Amino acid sequence: MTDALRRIAGVLCLGAVLALFAQAPALRAEESQAPKAEQVSPTETPVLRLPPAAITFHTKTFGTESLSYSATAGAVALREQGTAKAEIFYVAYAHQPEDAKRPVTFVFNGGPGAASAYLHLGALGPRIVEANSNGELLGPPPRLIDNDASWLSFTDLVFVDPVGTGYSRTVGDKNEHDFWGVEQDTEALAEFIRLYLIENGRMSSPVFLAGESYGGFRAATITRKLQKSSGISPSGLVLVSPALEFSLLYGEDYDPLPWALALPSYAAVKLETGGITTREELAEALKDAETYALSDYLVALASGGEEGGKAASARVAELTGLPLDIVERHLARISPSLFIKEFDRANGKLLSRYDGSVSGPDPHPSSSWPRGPDPVLDATVPLWTSAFVQYAQDDLAYETDEAYRLLNREIRGKWDFGTSPTRQGYAGVLDDIQQARAANRGLEVLIATGYTDLITPYLVPTYLVKQLPTLEGAAPITVQDYAGGHMLYLRPDSRRALKQDVEAMYRRALGTPSQG
């Protein structure tokens, strides 16, 4: 029986159906003579992998202020010629009732390859993972507590996971590697910001960007991209432990400047082991090390390997706490790897690159160089991951079968930094920041660094900012140093101090009088 006959049979009485059966051969003959329609395969639309956005409403007290806000966990689809190519996962917090004139801050972590959970659940969001006074996470299992230093009290927040991190994924046959590079990443995240602002009616809101480590690098490139291509000019940047110029982080062995800029960070570690731990104490105690690093030490290094080593070794050993024979053997040139391996070798401890004041057992004590998990980064990945997934389910009502990728280590090794046979060298964003400030002289920039950060030494941003010529009428760049490491906000006192400094910067950017 044909489909047409079945549809008719469903609504006709039995007698009519029998009559139709009698006519069926004739009908089949007519069908066989009818022209056959051409079969056209419809274009397959890529299926989005993430569930629809989940929106929840909350009220919490920050300090003495009670704040009602919405939390949205969802994704924005990036499209190419109308076809989805990626979903960018985000968590957004907005004051209730909504205010389109309120600042909105887009937040990124670094790596490249890290999701935004570090800043989200470590510093800025309404809930954070509990840590002790030295910034070490408690657990497992991790425990979330209310954040008395959340930025939500003065800005709406959007935490963004670049493609390949968190829940962000490509769609269809699009390759994640297509998004892994300075230019590709900048273009995708600038487009995310544009779409988010349009979809949420926030194009008239003051826009700020905050980023940590490589997230600070991308915040600078995104700002310039938005200014040039999207008609959006951010009002301020907050760069936490930023990677600004890679030449000063991974410089050549024969360039003395990276050695000099790292020296005060080693001195800070030694000072902390001696009980000097507050922001104010460290600032005062490190003045001599900072002066020496960029004067006599730099001159000694430039004078030559052996000559400089003889001239500087005793002072370097004194400042860093390393044995004199080790410093002499390395000609007074101390790499982070050497320092974290040798500083507490006598007690079988290995320091963290992310916070030299934190140490863990050395699994390979006989090795000449550090091997094994970092006491801060590697030891805490399970804590951050489980904390975010549980938080997303319980507090944000967001559930998905996709794996949450807190730290995608594949990305860093495959990242396109823009170098080529005709464009050699290291990536950097100081020019982007300067051009962005020239395009918007009201742009505020605050750089936050941690004294015991051995990944991005705290003296580097101060040195770089001093190299920039003055821009007439432009807001000056502010550099603030805090007790702590790369994730300085894990120390409760530093997290609160950071919030206070950032809020003051927002007030300057918005022309709002200070309170108190």
Short mmCIF file of C-alpha atoms in Angstrom, two decimals:
data_model
loop_
_atom_site.label_atom_id
_atom_site.label_comp_id
_atom_site.label_asym_id
_atom_site.label_seq_id
_atom_site.Cartn_x
_atom_site.Cartn_y
_atom_site.Cartn_z
CA MET A 1 0.00 0.00 0.00
CA THR A 2 1.32 3.48 -0.78
CA ASP A 3 1.75 6.18 1.84
CA ALA A 4 -1.15 8.06 0.30
CA LEU A 5 -3.43 5.03 0.75
CA ARG A 6 -2.35 4.60 4.39
CA ARG A 7 -3.18 8.21 5.24
CA ILE A 8 -6.60 7.89 3.61
CA ALA A 9 -7.28 4.56 5.35
CA GLY A 10 -6.75 6.16 8.74
CA VAL A 11 -9.82 8.39 8.38
CA LEU A 12 -12.24 6.42 6.20
CA CYS A 13 -14.62 3.68 7.16
CA LEU A 14 -13.94 0.05 6.46
CA GLY A 15 -16.22 -0.12 3.40
CA ALA A 16 -14.48 2.81 1.72
CA VAL A 17 -11.12 1.24 2.41
CA LEU A 18 -12.20 -2.01 0.71
CA ALA A 19 -13.31 -0.01 -2.33
CA LEU A 20 -10.00 1.70 -2.53
CA PHE A 21 -8.17 -1.64 -2.42
CA ALA A 22 -10.09 -2.62 -5.48
CA GLN A 23 -8.79 0.46 -7.28
CA ALA A 24 -5.23 0.07 -5.97
CA PRO A 25 -3.72 -1.56 -9.09
CA ALA A 26 -4.85 1.37 -11.21
CA LEU A 27 -3.44 3.82 -8.72
CA ARG A 28 -0.11 1.99 -8.69
CA ALA A 29 -0.03 2.07 -12.48
CA GLU A 30 -0.59 5.83 -12.46
CA GLU A 31 2.17 6.28 -9.88
CA SER A 32 4.63 4.32 -11.97
CA GLN A 33 4.01 6.66 -14.93
CA ALA A 34 4.40 9.87 -12.85
CA PRO A 35 7.75 11.73 -13.14
CA LYS A 36 10.03 11.02 -10.15
CA ALA A 37 11.14 14.03 -8.06
CA GLU A 38 14.91 14.63 -7.87
CA GLN A 39 16.30 13.63 -4.45
CA VAL A 40 18.20 16.55 -2.89
CA SER A 41 20.30 15.94 0.23
CA PRO A 42 19.77 18.82 2.66
CA THR A 43 22.89 20.56 3.97
CA GLU A 44 23.62 19.21 7.42
CA THR A 45 23.57 21.87 10.13
CA PRO A 46 26.26 21.29 12.77
CA VAL A 47 24.71 20.20 16.05
CA LEU A 48 25.49 22.40 19.05
CA ARG A 49 27.04 20.34 21.84
CA LEU A 50 26.21 22.41 24.90
CA PRO A 51 22.78 22.70 26.58
CA PRO A 52 20.73 25.91 26.63
CA ALA A 53 21.70 28.64 29.07
CA ALA A 54 20.67 28.19 32.70
CA ILE A 55 19.69 31.30 34.69
CA THR A 56 19.48 31.40 38.48
CA PHE A 57 18.90 34.22 40.96
CA HIS A 58 20.77 34.84 44.20
CA THR A 59 21.15 37.28 47.07
CA LYS A 60 24.37 37.53 49.05
CA THR A 61 26.01 39.95 51.44
CA PHE A 62 29.38 41.40 50.42
CA GLY A 63 30.86 43.19 53.40
CA THR A 64 27.94 45.24 54.69
CA GLU A 65 26.13 45.34 51.34
CA SER A 66 23.36 42.92 50.37
CA LEU A 67 23.38 42.28 46.63
CA SER A 68 20.82 40.55 44.43
CA TYR A 69 22.14 39.19 41.16
CA SER A 70 21.45 36.75 38.35
CA ALA A 71 23.87 34.05 37.25
CA THR A 72 23.81 32.79 33.67
CA ALA A 73 25.79 29.74 32.55
CA GLY A 74 25.61 29.30 28.81
CA ALA A 75 27.41 29.57 25.50
CA VAL A 76 27.64 31.95 22.56
CA ALA A 77 27.91 30.35 19.13
CA LEU A 78 30.53 31.82 16.83
CA ARG A 79 29.46 31.57 13.20
CA GLU A 80 31.12 31.60 9.81
CA GLN A 81 28.83 32.44 6.88
CA GLY A 82 25.85 31.62 9.06
CA THR A 83 27.16 28.21 10.19
CA ALA A 84 28.21 27.62 13.78
CA LYS A 85 31.93 26.91 14.15
CA ALA A 86 32.41 27.05 17.93
CA GLU A 87 30.60 27.47 21.22
CA ILE A 88 32.21 29.73 23.79
CA PHE A 89 31.13 28.82 27.30
CA TYR A 90 30.71 31.59 29.85
CA VAL A 91 29.31 32.34 33.29
CA ALA A 92 27.86 35.82 33.69
CA TYR A 93 26.76 37.62 36.84
CA ALA A 94 24.53 40.69 36.59
CA HIS A 95 23.17 42.97 39.27
CA GLN A 96 19.40 42.78 39.81
CA PRO A 97 17.52 44.80 38.77
CA GLU A 98 19.58 44.99 35.61
CA ASP A 99 21.30 48.27 34.80
CA ALA A 100 22.60 48.71 31.26
CA LYS A 101 24.85 51.55 32.43
CA ARG A 102 26.64 49.36 34.98
CA PRO A 103 30.18 48.28 34.03
CA VAL A 104 30.59 44.79 32.61
CA THR A 105 33.96 43.04 32.96
CA PHE A 106 35.07 40.17 30.71
CA VAL A 107 37.51 37.86 32.48
CA PHE A 108 40.09 35.48 31.00
CA ASN A 109 42.74 33.19 32.39
CA GLY A 110 45.92 32.31 30.61
CA GLY A 111 48.11 29.37 29.71
CA PRO A 112 47.27 29.56 26.92
CA GLY A 113 45.11 26.56 27.74
CA ALA A 114 43.50 27.51 31.06
CA ALA A 115 39.79 27.96 31.72
CA SER A 116 38.57 30.99 33.67
CA ALA A 117 37.80 29.02 36.85
CA TYR A 118 41.00 30.28 38.49
CA LEU A 119 39.90 33.91 38.59
CA HIS A 120 36.24 32.91 38.85
CA LEU A 121 36.51 30.69 41.94
CA GLY A 122 39.75 32.16 43.21
CA ALA A 123 39.34 35.92 43.20
CA LEU A 124 36.42 37.70 41.53
CA GLY A 125 33.24 35.63 41.74
CA PRO A 126 30.67 35.51 44.54
CA ARG A 127 31.95 32.10 45.69
CA ILE A 128 35.58 31.00 45.98
CA VAL A 129 37.57 27.91 46.87
CA GLU A 130 38.80 28.09 50.45
CA ALA A 131 42.54 28.57 50.98
CA ASN A 132 44.75 29.12 54.01
CA SER A 133 46.51 32.40 54.80
CA ASN A 134 49.50 31.38 52.65
CA GLY A 135 47.30 30.81 49.60
CA GLU A 136 47.31 27.01 49.65
CA LEU A 137 43.97 25.43 48.70
CA LEU A 138 42.33 23.25 51.33
CA GLY A 139 41.25 19.73 50.43
CA PRO A 140 40.47 17.41 48.85
CA PRO A 141 37.60 17.70 48.73
CA PRO A 142 37.53 21.45 47.97
CA ARG A 143 35.14 23.70 49.84
CA LEU A 144 33.45 26.81 48.47
CA ILE A 145 32.91 29.83 50.68
CA ASP A 146 31.36 33.26 50.11
CA ASN A 147 33.85 35.77 48.71
CA ASP A 148 34.03 38.93 50.81
CA ALA A 149 36.15 40.55 48.09
CA SER A 150 34.02 39.80 45.01
CA TRP A 151 34.14 42.39 42.26
CA LEU A 152 30.41 41.87 41.72
CA SER A 153 29.81 44.70 44.19
CA PHE A 154 30.97 47.25 41.58
CA THR A 155 30.79 45.52 38.17
CA ASP A 156 28.89 42.81 36.35
CA LEU A 157 31.16 39.89 35.47
CA VAL A 158 31.49 37.55 32.48
CA PHE A 159 33.96 34.67 32.85
CA VAL A 160 34.99 33.34 29.44
CA ASP A 161 36.58 30.02 28.44
CA PRO A 162 38.46 30.11 25.10
CA VAL A 163 37.98 27.24 22.66
CA GLY A 164 39.52 24.02 23.97
CA THR A 165 39.20 25.03 27.62
CA GLY A 166 36.36 24.62 30.13
CA TYR A 167 33.26 23.56 28.24
CA SER A 168 34.10 25.55 25.09
CA ARG A 169 34.27 23.40 21.96
CA THR A 170 34.30 23.59 18.19
CA VAL A 171 31.20 22.54 16.27
CA GLY A 172 30.89 20.05 13.40
CA ASP A 173 34.13 19.34 11.57
CA LYS A 174 35.84 22.54 12.70
CA ASN A 175 39.25 21.84 14.27
CA GLU A 176 40.07 23.30 17.69
CA HIS A 177 43.61 23.99 16.48
CA ASP A 178 42.17 26.67 14.19
CA PHE A 179 41.59 28.80 17.30
CA TRP A 180 44.96 28.21 18.95
CA GLY A 181 47.08 31.24 18.17
CA VAL A 182 47.50 34.90 19.06
CA GLU A 183 45.54 36.27 16.11
CA GLN A 184 42.96 33.47 15.99
CA ASP A 185 42.29 33.66 19.73
CA THR A 186 42.02 37.45 19.68
CA GLU A 187 39.55 37.43 16.80
CA ALA A 188 37.33 34.74 18.37
CA LEU A 189 37.17 36.34 21.81
CA ALA A 190 36.63 39.85 20.46
CA GLU A 191 33.72 38.44 18.46
CA PHE A 192 32.38 36.76 21.59
CA ILE A 193 32.40 40.09 23.43
CA ARG A 194 30.63 41.86 20.57
CA LEU A 195 27.93 39.20 20.34
CA TYR A 196 27.44 39.04 24.11
CA LEU A 197 26.98 42.80 24.38
CA ILE A 198 24.48 42.84 21.52
CA GLU A 199 22.50 39.81 22.68
CA ASN A 200 22.23 41.17 26.23
CA GLY A 201 21.53 44.80 25.37
CA ARG A 202 24.81 46.00 26.89
CA MET A 203 26.40 47.94 24.02
CA SER A 204 26.04 51.15 26.04
CA SER A 205 27.72 49.66 29.14
CA PRO A 206 31.27 50.60 30.15
CA VAL A 207 33.44 47.62 29.19
CA PHE A 208 36.43 46.40 31.18
CA LEU A 209 38.73 43.43 30.57
CA ALA A 210 40.60 41.44 33.21
CA GLY A 211 43.12 38.69 32.56
CA GLU A 212 45.72 36.64 34.37
CA SER A 213 49.09 35.55 32.96
CA TYR A 214 48.52 34.96 29.21
CA GLY A 215 45.00 36.21 29.94
CA GLY A 216 46.59 39.62 30.51
CA PHE A 217 48.32 39.29 27.14
CA ARG A 218 45.03 38.45 25.40
CA ALA A 219 43.17 41.24 27.23
CA ALA A 220 45.57 43.71 25.60
CA THR A 221 45.25 42.26 22.09
CA ILE A 222 41.46 41.99 22.41
CA THR A 223 41.22 45.63 23.49
CA ARG A 224 43.05 46.77 20.39
CA LYS A 225 40.94 44.48 18.18
CA LEU A 226 37.70 45.82 19.66
CA GLN A 227 38.82 49.38 19.13
CA LYS A 228 39.74 48.79 15.49
CA SER A 229 37.00 46.41 14.33
CA SER A 230 33.96 46.41 16.60
CA GLY A 231 33.30 49.99 17.58
CA ILE A 232 33.90 49.06 21.23
CA SER A 233 36.47 50.92 23.32
CA PRO A 234 37.12 49.37 26.74
CA SER A 235 37.37 51.74 29.70
CA GLY A 236 39.95 49.76 31.63
CA LEU A 237 42.25 46.75 31.83
CA VAL A 238 43.23 44.75 34.89
CA LEU A 239 46.26 42.56 34.18
CA VAL A 240 47.09 40.06 36.93
CA SER A 241 50.62 38.58 36.80
CA PRO A 242 50.62 39.28 33.05
CA ALA A 243 52.90 37.91 30.38
CA LEU A 244 53.59 41.21 28.60
CA GLU A 245 56.80 40.59 26.65
CA PHE A 246 57.88 36.98 26.27
CA SER A 247 61.45 38.04 25.55
CA LEU A 248 61.80 38.94 29.23
CA LEU A 249 60.32 35.63 30.40
CA TYR A 250 62.09 33.24 28.04
CA GLY A 251 65.07 35.33 27.01
CA GLU A 252 68.33 34.18 25.52
CA ASP A 253 71.14 32.93 27.74
CA TYR A 254 73.33 35.84 26.64
CA ASP A 255 70.82 38.56 27.48
CA PRO A 256 71.49 39.74 31.07
CA LEU A 257 68.18 41.53 31.57
CA PRO A 258 65.95 38.50 32.37
CA TRP A 259 68.47 37.34 35.01
CA ALA A 260 68.40 40.77 36.64
CA LEU A 261 64.63 41.19 36.62
CA ALA A 262 64.10 37.80 38.30
CA LEU A 263 66.54 38.39 41.17
CA PRO A 264 64.18 40.34 43.50
CA SER A 265 61.59 37.55 43.26
CA TYR A 266 64.14 35.10 44.66
CA ALA A 267 64.96 37.60 47.37
CA ALA A 268 61.24 37.81 48.23
CA VAL A 269 61.12 34.04 48.73
CA LYS A 270 64.06 34.20 51.12
CA LEU A 271 62.46 37.08 53.02
CA GLU A 272 59.20 35.17 53.44
CA THR A 273 61.00 32.17 54.88
CA GLY A 274 62.47 34.59 57.40
CA GLY A 275 59.04 35.80 58.51
CA ILE A 276 58.67 38.95 56.37
CA THR A 277 55.33 38.21 54.72
CA THR A 278 53.08 41.27 54.54
CA ARG A 279 52.75 43.49 51.50
CA GLU A 280 54.14 46.51 53.32
CA GLU A 281 57.05 44.63 54.87
CA LEU A 282 58.09 43.08 51.57
CA ALA A 283 57.88 46.38 49.71
CA GLU A 284 60.30 47.97 52.15
CA ALA A 285 62.64 45.00 52.49
CA LEU A 286 63.00 44.47 48.72
CA LYS A 287 64.15 47.98 47.84
CA ASP A 288 67.84 47.10 48.07
CA ALA A 289 67.40 43.97 45.93
CA GLU A 290 65.52 45.93 43.27
CA THR A 291 68.16 48.64 43.14
CA TYR A 292 71.01 46.15 43.02
CA ALA A 293 69.32 44.05 40.31
CA LEU A 294 69.12 46.93 37.82
CA SER A 295 72.44 48.55 38.68
CA ASP A 296 75.53 46.73 39.95
CA TYR A 297 74.20 43.24 39.17
CA LEU A 298 73.21 44.14 35.62
CA VAL A 299 76.59 45.78 35.06
CA ALA A 300 78.36 42.69 36.42
CA LEU A 301 76.41 40.36 34.13
CA ALA A 302 77.14 42.57 31.13
CA SER A 303 80.85 42.58 31.93
CA GLY A 304 81.15 38.90 31.02
CA GLY A 305 80.47 35.43 32.32
CA GLU A 306 83.47 34.72 34.53
CA GLU A 307 84.23 38.32 35.45
CA GLY A 308 80.61 39.06 36.28
CA GLY A 309 80.25 35.84 38.21
CA LYS A 310 83.17 36.73 40.45
CA ALA A 311 81.87 40.23 41.03
CA ALA A 312 78.27 39.29 41.81
CA SER A 313 78.21 35.79 43.32
CA ALA A 314 78.60 36.74 46.98
CA ARG A 315 75.82 39.35 46.84
CA VAL A 316 73.51 37.07 44.85
CA ALA A 317 74.02 34.25 47.36
CA GLU A 318 73.22 36.65 50.19
CA LEU A 319 70.02 37.91 48.55
CA THR A 320 68.69 34.54 47.39
CA GLY A 321 69.75 32.24 50.21
CA LEU A 322 71.41 29.83 47.79
CA PRO A 323 74.76 28.24 48.73
CA LEU A 324 77.68 30.33 47.48
CA ASP A 325 79.32 27.43 45.66
CA ILE A 326 76.20 26.84 43.58
CA VAL A 327 75.93 30.54 42.68
CA GLU A 328 79.61 30.65 41.71
CA ARG A 329 79.28 27.49 39.63
CA HIS A 330 76.52 29.18 37.61
CA LEU A 331 78.38 32.50 37.28
CA ALA A 332 75.76 34.31 39.42
CA ARG A 333 73.09 33.60 36.78
CA ILE A 334 70.15 32.00 38.58
CA SER A 335 67.35 30.48 36.53
CA PRO A 336 63.95 29.70 38.07
CA SER A 337 64.60 25.99 37.65
CA LEU A 338 67.89 26.22 39.53
CA PHE A 339 66.36 28.27 42.33
CA ILE A 340 63.32 26.08 42.97
CA LYS A 341 65.52 22.97 42.99
CA GLU A 342 68.34 24.22 45.20
CA PHE A 343 66.69 26.62 47.65
CA ASP A 344 65.44 23.92 50.02
CA ARG A 345 67.25 20.87 48.69
CA ALA A 346 68.64 20.12 52.14
CA ASN A 347 65.12 19.37 53.38
CA GLY A 348 64.11 17.42 50.28
CA LYS A 349 61.71 20.17 49.18
CA LEU A 350 60.91 21.57 45.75
CA LEU A 351 59.52 25.11 45.43
CA SER A 352 56.61 26.05 43.19
CA ARG A 353 57.25 28.18 40.13
CA TYR A 354 53.85 29.74 40.72
CA ASP A 355 54.63 30.76 44.30
CA GLY A 356 58.15 30.28 45.56
CA SER A 357 56.94 30.49 49.15
CA VAL A 358 55.05 27.19 48.66
CA SER A 359 56.96 23.93 48.55
CA GLY A 360 56.33 20.21 48.28
CA PRO A 361 58.36 17.00 48.56
CA ASP A 362 60.89 16.52 45.79
CA PRO A 363 60.09 13.15 44.13
CA HIS A 364 63.53 13.06 42.47
CA PRO A 365 66.00 14.45 45.03
CA SER A 366 69.07 13.12 43.18
CA SER A 367 68.15 14.93 39.97
CA SER A 368 70.07 18.08 39.06
CA TRP A 369 66.90 19.80 37.85
CA PRO A 370 63.32 19.93 39.14
CA ARG A 371 61.16 17.03 38.01
CA GLY A 372 57.67 16.15 39.09
CA PRO A 373 54.42 17.98 39.82
CA ASP A 374 54.41 21.66 40.72
CA PRO A 375 53.23 22.08 44.34
CA VAL A 376 50.75 24.81 43.34
CA LEU A 377 49.66 24.17 39.77
CA ASP A 378 49.63 20.39 39.38
CA ALA A 379 48.58 19.61 42.92
CA THR A 380 45.45 21.74 42.66
CA VAL A 381 44.04 20.90 39.20
CA PRO A 382 41.67 18.22 40.63
CA LEU A 383 40.51 20.65 43.33
CA TRP A 384 39.69 23.46 40.90
CA THR A 385 38.03 21.10 38.43
CA SER A 386 35.77 19.31 40.88
CA ALA A 387 34.91 22.58 42.61
CA PHE A 388 33.75 24.21 39.39
CA VAL A 389 31.77 21.23 38.07
CA GLN A 390 29.95 20.86 41.39
CA TYR A 391 29.34 24.60 41.60
CA ALA A 392 27.95 24.68 38.06
CA GLN A 393 25.52 21.88 38.90
CA ASP A 394 24.45 22.96 42.38
CA ASP A 395 24.49 26.76 42.24
CA LEU A 396 24.17 27.50 38.53
CA ALA A 397 21.83 24.60 37.57
CA TYR A 398 24.06 23.86 34.57
CA GLU A 399 24.69 20.24 33.65
CA THR A 400 26.40 18.72 30.63
CA ASP A 401 28.11 15.45 29.80
CA GLU A 402 31.05 17.34 28.28
CA ALA A 403 34.27 17.08 30.26
CA TYR A 404 35.37 20.30 31.94
CA ARG A 405 38.92 21.08 30.84
CA LEU A 406 40.44 23.32 33.47
CA LEU A 407 43.92 23.11 32.00
CA ASN A 408 44.36 21.82 28.46
CA ARG A 409 48.11 21.29 28.25
CA GLU A 410 47.97 20.40 24.55
CA ILE A 411 47.14 24.00 23.66
CA ARG A 412 50.37 25.57 24.94
CA GLY A 413 52.54 23.29 22.82
CA LYS A 414 50.54 23.96 19.64
CA TRP A 415 49.97 27.70 20.10
CA ASP A 416 50.76 29.93 17.14
CA PHE A 417 52.62 32.92 18.59
CA GLY A 418 52.81 34.56 15.18
CA THR A 419 56.46 33.88 14.46
CA SER A 420 57.64 32.67 11.06
CA PRO A 421 60.85 32.47 9.00
CA THR A 422 60.29 36.13 8.06
CA ARG A 423 59.04 37.26 11.47
CA GLN A 424 61.27 35.92 14.18
CA GLY A 425 61.42 36.89 17.83
CA TYR A 426 59.10 36.84 20.82
CA ALA A 427 55.47 37.84 21.10
CA GLY A 428 54.63 40.93 23.12
CA VAL A 429 51.77 43.34 23.80
CA LEU A 430 53.38 46.49 25.14
CA ASP A 431 52.81 48.18 21.77
CA ASP A 432 49.15 47.08 21.81
CA ILE A 433 48.67 48.64 25.24
CA GLN A 434 50.36 51.88 24.19
CA GLN A 435 48.31 52.13 20.99
CA ALA A 436 45.10 51.38 22.88
CA ARG A 437 45.90 54.18 25.34
CA ALA A 438 46.63 56.55 22.46
CA ALA A 439 43.27 55.67 20.86
CA ASN A 440 41.44 56.12 24.18
CA ARG A 441 43.36 58.40 26.51
CA GLY A 442 40.86 57.67 29.27
CA LEU A 443 41.80 53.98 29.26
CA GLU A 444 42.89 52.92 32.74
CA VAL A 445 45.42 50.09 33.09
CA LEU A 446 46.20 48.39 36.39
CA ILE A 447 48.88 45.70 36.55
CA ALA A 448 48.90 43.46 39.64
CA THR A 449 51.94 41.33 40.48
CA GLY A 450 52.95 38.87 43.21
CA TYR A 451 56.29 39.19 44.96
CA THR A 452 57.03 35.44 45.03
CA ASP A 453 55.85 34.71 41.48
CA LEU A 454 58.65 32.87 39.65
CA ILE A 455 56.72 32.56 36.37
CA THR A 456 56.21 36.26 35.65
CA PRO A 457 58.61 38.12 38.00
CA TYR A 458 57.04 41.12 39.67
CA LEU A 459 59.74 43.60 38.59
CA VAL A 460 59.15 43.01 34.87
CA PRO A 461 55.98 45.16 34.48
CA THR A 462 57.56 48.06 36.37
CA TYR A 463 60.62 47.91 34.13
CA LEU A 464 58.50 47.75 30.96
CA VAL A 465 56.14 50.56 31.91
CA LYS A 466 59.12 52.82 32.56
CA GLN A 467 60.28 52.22 28.98
CA LEU A 468 57.10 53.72 27.51
CA PRO A 469 57.06 57.37 26.46
CA THR A 470 54.51 59.59 28.16
CA LEU A 471 51.22 59.98 26.29
CA GLU A 472 49.94 63.49 26.78
CA GLY A 473 46.51 63.43 28.38
CA ALA A 474 46.46 59.66 28.85
CA ALA A 475 45.79 58.00 32.19
CA PRO A 476 49.06 56.60 33.60
CA ILE A 477 49.56 52.86 33.93
CA THR A 478 49.46 51.71 37.55
CA VAL A 479 51.55 48.79 38.84
CA GLN A 480 50.66 47.31 42.22
CA ASP A 481 52.70 44.60 43.96
CA TYR A 482 51.16 42.17 46.47
CA ALA A 483 52.24 39.41 48.80
CA GLY A 484 51.77 36.11 47.01
CA GLY A 485 52.73 34.34 43.84
CA HIS A 486 51.35 34.09 40.32
CA MET A 487 47.86 33.59 41.77
CA LEU A 488 48.40 36.28 44.38
CA TYR A 489 44.65 36.47 45.03
CA LEU A 490 44.72 33.09 46.79
CA ARG A 491 46.05 34.88 49.85
CA PRO A 492 42.99 36.42 51.53
CA ASP A 493 44.72 39.70 52.41
CA SER A 494 46.01 40.15 48.86
CA ARG A 495 42.62 39.32 47.37
CA ARG A 496 41.00 42.04 49.49
CA ALA A 497 43.75 44.54 48.69
CA LEU A 498 43.42 43.76 44.98
CA LYS A 499 39.69 44.42 45.09
CA GLN A 500 40.24 47.74 46.83
CA ASP A 501 42.83 48.86 44.24
CA VAL A 502 40.73 47.69 41.29
CA GLU A 503 37.58 49.38 42.56
CA ALA A 504 39.50 52.64 42.89
CA MET A 505 40.68 52.23 39.29
CA TYR A 506 37.12 51.68 38.07
CA ARG A 507 36.04 54.85 39.84
CA ARG A 508 38.77 56.79 38.06
CA ALA A 509 37.81 55.30 34.71
CA LEU A 510 34.14 56.11 35.22
CA GLY A 511 34.73 59.51 36.77
CA THR A 512 33.08 58.42 40.01
CA PRO A 513 34.20 60.20 43.22
CA SER A 514 35.93 58.01 45.79
CA GLN A 515 33.97 57.07 48.88
CA GLY A 516 35.25 57.72 52.38
#
